PDB file of C-alpha atoms in Angstrom:
ATOM      1  CA  MET A1329       7.088 -14.160  12.513  1.00  0.00           C
ATOM      2  CA  LYS A1330       5.137 -12.539  14.139  1.00  0.00           C
ATOM      3  CA  ASN A1331       5.185  -8.929  13.293  1.00  0.00           C
ATOM      4  CA  ASP A1332       5.135 -10.199   8.703  1.00  0.00           C
ATOM      5  CA  TRP A1333       2.500  -7.341   9.079  1.00  0.00           C
ATOM      6  CA  ILE A1334       5.106  -4.346   9.165  1.00  0.00           C
ATOM      7  CA  PHE A1335       7.265  -5.437   6.601  1.00  0.00           C
ATOM      8  CA  TYR A1336       4.560  -6.079   4.264  1.00  0.00           C
ATOM      9  CA  SER A1337       3.295  -2.883   5.010  1.00  0.00           C
ATOM     10  CA  LEU A1338       5.945  -1.342   4.379  1.00  0.00           C
ATOM     11  CA  ILE A1339       5.967  -3.123   1.389  1.00  0.00           C
ATOM     12  CA  ALA A1340       2.520  -1.232   0.593  1.00  0.00           C
ATOM     13  CA  MET A1341       4.175   2.053   1.308  1.00  0.00           C
ATOM     14  CA  ILE A1342       6.849   1.715  -1.776  1.00  0.00           C
ATOM     15  CA  CYS A1343       4.102   0.251  -4.263  1.00  0.00           C
ATOM     16  CA  ILE A1344       1.784   3.219  -3.474  1.00  0.00           C
ATOM     17  CA  SER A1345       4.399   5.526  -3.482  1.00  0.00           C
ATOM     18  CA  VAL A1346       5.641   4.117  -7.329  1.00  0.00           C
ATOM     19  CA  HIS A1347       1.847   3.866  -7.802  1.00  0.00           C
ATOM     20  CA  SER A1348       2.288   7.656  -8.012  1.00  0.00           C
ATOM     21  CA  LEU A1349       5.123   8.494  -9.376  1.00  0.00           C
ATOM     22  CA  ILE A1350       4.597   6.252 -12.837  1.00  0.00           C
ATOM     23  CA  HIS A1351       0.789   7.819 -11.827  1.00  0.00           C
ATOM     24  CA  LYS A1352       1.878  11.830 -12.811  1.00  0.00           C
ATOM     25  CA  TYR A1353       4.670  10.566 -15.600  1.00  0.00           C
ATOM     26  CA  ILE A1354       1.787   8.604 -16.819  1.00  0.00           C
ATOM     27  CA  LEU A1355      -0.061  12.336 -16.919  1.00  0.00           C
ATOM     28  CA  ILE A1356       2.394  14.473 -18.248  1.00  0.00           C
ATOM     29  CA  TYR A1357       3.326  12.063 -20.931  1.00  0.00           C
ATOM     30  CA  ASN A1358      -0.557  11.445 -21.838  1.00  0.00           C
ATOM     31  CA  ILE A1359      -2.582  14.838 -20.672  1.00  0.00           C
ATOM     32  CA  GLN A1360      -4.218  13.481 -23.661  1.00  0.00           C
ATOM     33  CA  ASN A1361      -6.195  10.852 -22.312  1.00  0.00           C
ATOM     34  CA  PRO A1362      -5.390   9.137 -19.174  1.00  0.00           C
ATOM     35  CA  ASN A1363      -8.565   7.180 -18.547  1.00  0.00           C
ATOM     36  CA  ILE A1364      -7.123   5.209 -21.458  1.00  0.00           C
ATOM     37  CA  SER A1365      -3.592   5.152 -19.917  1.00  0.00           C
ATOM     38  CA  LEU A1366      -5.600   3.655 -16.926  1.00  0.00           C
ATOM     39  CA  ALA A1367      -7.130   1.539 -19.017  1.00  0.00           C
ATOM     40  CA  ILE A1368      -5.016  -0.283 -20.627  1.00  0.00           C
ATOM     41  CA  THR A1369      -3.487  -0.364 -17.226  1.00  0.00           C
ATOM     42  CA  PHE A1370      -6.156  -2.835 -16.349  1.00  0.00           C
ATOM     43  CA  PHE A1371      -6.587  -4.132 -19.095  1.00  0.00           C
ATOM     44  CA  ILE A1372      -2.689  -5.747 -18.264  1.00  0.00           C
ATOM     45  CA  ILE A1373      -3.998  -6.539 -14.382  1.00  0.00           C
ATOM     46  CA  GLY A1374      -7.069  -8.147 -16.104  1.00  0.00           C
ATOM     47  CA  ILE A1375      -4.502 -10.807 -18.255  1.00  0.00           C
ATOM     48  CA  ILE A1376      -2.242 -10.885 -15.545  1.00  0.00           C
ATOM     49  CA  SER A1377      -5.223 -11.552 -13.264  1.00  0.00           C
ATOM     50  CA  PHE A1378      -6.720 -14.171 -15.753  1.00  0.00           C
ATOM     51  CA  PHE A1379      -3.808 -16.294 -15.315  1.00  0.00           C
ATOM     52  CA  TYR A1380      -3.811 -16.448 -11.871  1.00  0.00           C
ATOM     53  CA  LEU A1381      -6.988 -18.130 -11.783  1.00  0.00           C
ATOM     54  CA  CYS A1382      -6.159 -19.935 -14.528  1.00  0.00           C
ATOM     55  CA  LEU A1383      -3.273 -21.512 -11.830  1.00  0.00           C
ATOM     56  CA  ASN A1384      -6.041 -21.576  -9.263  1.00  0.00           C
ATOM     57  CA  ILE A1385      -9.154 -22.847 -10.632  1.00  0.00           C
ATOM     58  CA  GLN A1386      -9.430 -25.432  -7.643  1.00  0.00           C
ATOM     59  CA  THR A1387      -9.653 -22.475  -5.428  1.00  0.00           C
ATOM     60  CA  ILE A1388     -12.200 -20.966  -7.151  1.00  0.00           C
ATOM     61  CA  LYS A1389     -14.242 -23.767  -7.099  1.00  0.00           C
ATOM     62  CA  HIS A1390     -13.802 -24.208  -3.702  1.00  0.00           C
ATOM     63  CA  ILE A1391     -15.298 -20.398  -3.420  1.00  0.00           C
ATOM     64  CA  ILE A1392     -17.938 -20.560  -5.642  1.00  0.00           C
ATOM     65  CA  LYS A1393     -19.208 -23.999  -3.514  1.00  0.00           C
ATOM     66  CA  ASN A1394     -18.635 -21.804  -0.467  1.00  0.00           C
ATOM     67  CA  LYS A1395     -21.969 -20.917   1.105  1.00  0.00           C
ATOM     68  CA  ASN A1396     -21.335 -17.212   1.367  1.00  0.00           C
ATOM     69  CA  SER A1397     -19.817 -16.637  -2.131  1.00  0.00           C
ATOM     70  CA  THR A1398     -22.155 -14.249  -3.553  1.00  0.00           C
ATOM     71  CA  ILE A1399     -20.887 -11.730  -0.079  1.00  0.00           C
ATOM     72  CA  ILE A1400     -17.581 -12.937  -1.565  1.00  0.00           C
ATOM     73  CA  ILE A1401     -18.670 -12.225  -5.416  1.00  0.00           C
ATOM     74  CA  ARG A1402     -20.790  -9.253  -4.418  1.00  0.00           C
ATOM     75  CA  LEU A1403     -17.542  -7.682  -2.744  1.00  0.00           C
ATOM     76  CA  SER A1404     -14.774  -7.739  -5.393  1.00  0.00           C
ATOM     77  CA  LEU A1405     -17.395  -6.399  -7.470  1.00  0.00           C
ATOM     78  CA  PHE A1406     -17.375  -3.681  -5.087  1.00  0.00           C
ATOM     79  CA  LEU A1407     -13.971  -3.258  -4.423  1.00  0.00           C
ATOM     80  CA  ALA A1408     -12.460  -3.902  -8.585  1.00  0.00           C
ATOM     81  CA  LEU A1409     -14.848  -0.559  -8.831  1.00  0.00           C
ATOM     82  CA  ILE A1410     -13.389   1.224  -5.629  1.00  0.00           C
ATOM     83  CA  ILE A1411     -10.642   0.373  -7.144  1.00  0.00           C
ATOM     84  CA  LEU A1412     -11.615   1.711 -10.648  1.00  0.00           C
ATOM     85  CA  PHE A1413     -12.991   5.317  -9.398  1.00  0.00           C
ATOM     86  CA  ASN A1414     -10.167   5.440  -6.970  1.00  0.00           C
ATOM     87  CA  ASN A1415      -7.273   6.301 -10.136  1.00  0.00           C
ATOM     88  CA  ILE A1416      -9.744   8.050 -11.824  1.00  0.00           C
ATOM     89  CA  ALA A1417      -9.899   9.943  -8.806  1.00  0.00           C
ATOM     90  CA  ILE A1418      -5.994   9.991  -8.044  1.00  0.00           C
ATOM     91  CA  SER A1419      -5.661  10.587 -11.363  1.00  0.00           C
ATOM     92  CA  LYS A1420      -8.060  13.984 -11.122  1.00  0.00           C
ATOM     93  CA  ALA A1421      -6.333  15.636  -8.589  1.00  0.00           C
ATOM     94  CA  PHE A1422      -2.625  15.196  -9.932  1.00  0.00           C
ATOM     95  CA  SER A1423      -4.060  16.022 -13.091  1.00  0.00           C
ATOM     96  CA  LYS A1424      -4.873  20.015 -11.108  1.00  0.00           C
ATOM     97  CA  SER A1425      -2.465  20.111  -8.328  1.00  0.00           C
ATOM     98  CA  SER A1426       0.484  21.638  -8.155  1.00  0.00           C
ATOM     99  CA  ASN A1427       2.198  19.029  -6.092  1.00  0.00           C
ATOM    100  CA  ILE A1428       1.682  15.468  -5.972  1.00  0.00           C
ATOM    101  CA  CYS A1429       2.647  15.333  -2.596  1.00  0.00           C
ATOM    102  CA  TYR A1430      -0.490  17.350  -0.789  1.00  0.00           C
ATOM    103  CA  CYS A1431      -2.321  14.820  -3.007  1.00  0.00           C
ATOM    104  CA  ASN A1432      -0.933  12.180  -1.559  1.00  0.00           C
ATOM    105  CA  LEU A1433      -1.175  13.431   1.863  1.00  0.00           C
ATOM    106  CA  ILE A1434      -4.708  13.945   1.511  1.00  0.00           C
ATOM    107  CA  ILE A1435      -5.294  10.633  -0.167  1.00  0.00           C
ATOM    108  CA  ASN A1436      -3.128   8.524   2.499  1.00  0.00           C
ATOM    109  CA  SER A1437      -5.202  10.592   5.421  1.00  0.00           C
ATOM    110  CA  SER A1438      -7.298   8.041   4.916  1.00  0.00           C
ATOM    111  CA  THR A1439      -5.648   5.794   7.553  1.00  0.00           C
ATOM    112  CA  ILE A1440      -7.979   7.905  10.130  1.00  0.00           C
ATOM    113  CA  LEU A1441     -10.859   7.209   8.321  1.00  0.00           C
ATOM    114  CA  VAL A1442     -10.692   3.068   8.563  1.00  0.00           C
ATOM    115  CA  LEU A1443      -8.851   3.925  11.710  1.00  0.00           C
ATOM    116  CA  LEU A1444     -12.789   5.341  12.646  1.00  0.00           C
ATOM    117  CA  PHE A1445     -14.373   2.526  10.260  1.00  0.00           C
ATOM    118  CA  SER A1446     -12.990  -0.239  11.933  1.00  0.00           C
ATOM    119  CA  TYR A1447     -13.862   0.814  15.596  1.00  0.00           C
ATOM    120  CA  PHE A1448     -16.960   0.966  14.669  1.00  0.00           C
ATOM    121  CA  LEU A1449     -17.631  -2.090  12.456  1.00  0.00           C
ATOM    122  CA  PHE A1450     -14.805  -4.777  13.899  1.00  0.00           C
ATOM    123  CA  LYS A1451     -14.662  -3.318  17.310  1.00  0.00           C
ATOM    124  CA  GLU A1452     -11.183  -2.682  17.240  1.00  0.00           C
ATOM    125  CA  THR A1453      -9.645  -0.742  20.291  1.00  0.00           C
ATOM    126  CA  LEU A1454      -9.422   3.406  20.323  1.00  0.00           C
ATOM    127  CA  ASN A1455      -7.845   4.440  22.942  1.00  0.00           C
ATOM    128  CA  PHE A1456      -6.996   8.059  24.284  1.00  0.00           C
ATOM    129  CA  LYS A1457      -3.305   8.311  22.413  1.00  0.00           C
ATOM    130  CA  THR A1458      -4.832   7.015  18.923  1.00  0.00           C
ATOM    131  CA  LEU A1459      -7.935   9.513  19.529  1.00  0.00           C
ATOM    132  CA  LEU A1460      -5.255  12.198  20.080  1.00  0.00           C
ATOM    133  CA  GLY A1461      -3.216  11.125  16.576  1.00  0.00           C
ATOM    134  CA  ILE A1462      -6.240  11.582  14.819  1.00  0.00           C
ATOM    135  CA  ILE A1463      -7.038  15.127  15.961  1.00  0.00           C
ATOM    136  CA  LEU A1464      -3.175  16.165  15.070  1.00  0.00           C
ATOM    137  CA  SER A1465      -3.572  14.393  11.681  1.00  0.00           C
ATOM    138  CA  PHE A1466      -6.689  15.930  10.762  1.00  0.00           C
ATOM    139  CA  LEU A1467      -5.481  18.934  11.789  1.00  0.00           C
ATOM    140  CA  GLY A1468      -2.336  18.250   9.340  1.00  0.00           C
ATOM    141  CA  VAL A1469      -3.753  17.783   6.960  1.00  0.00           C
ATOM    142  CA  THR A1470      -5.828  20.729   7.135  1.00  0.00           C
ATOM    143  CA  ILE A1471      -2.862  23.149   7.095  1.00  0.00           C
ATOM    144  CA  VAL A1472      -1.325  21.219   4.150  1.00  0.00           C
ATOM    145  CA  ILE A1473      -4.748  22.678   1.818  1.00  0.00           C
ATOM    146  CA  TYR A1474      -4.993  25.527   3.647  1.00  0.00           C
ATOM    147  CA  TYR A1475      -1.377  26.790   2.868  1.00  0.00           C
ATOM    148  CA  SER A1476      -0.833  23.983  -0.365  1.00  0.00           C
ATOM    149  CA  ASN A1477      -2.695  27.457  -2.517  1.00  0.00           C
ATOM    150  CA  LYS A1478      -1.046  31.010  -0.654  1.00  0.00           C
TER     151      LYS A1478
END
């Protein structure tokens, strides 16, 4: 189907929403050690990933034989660190904020950065209406940040 990306994007949106809510519940029930809960979560993900890799050993061999395998492994390591730091930052933001919606609004403004970076890195198109949307989004986030403390 031509527009499968919309379906998967909606699933990702729901997953990110549920992620935020579960993250907040973890902070409510385990405020003393949120990083331990995060480590347990990543440990479970590690076990699931290990089994997934075991089931796909031929694909792993193919990736390792690839001339770009070093780049793939380095980028995967960097991505893992980014995901870890992202979740630590989310924990800190959620624990210090009175409203996780404000946090999510700021976090999801990453779309603006992705749009700008993809324009420069991948030469993706950026027209006037998109640029106007970026400015309006940034203005909206700024208003929410300014008035969230009042």
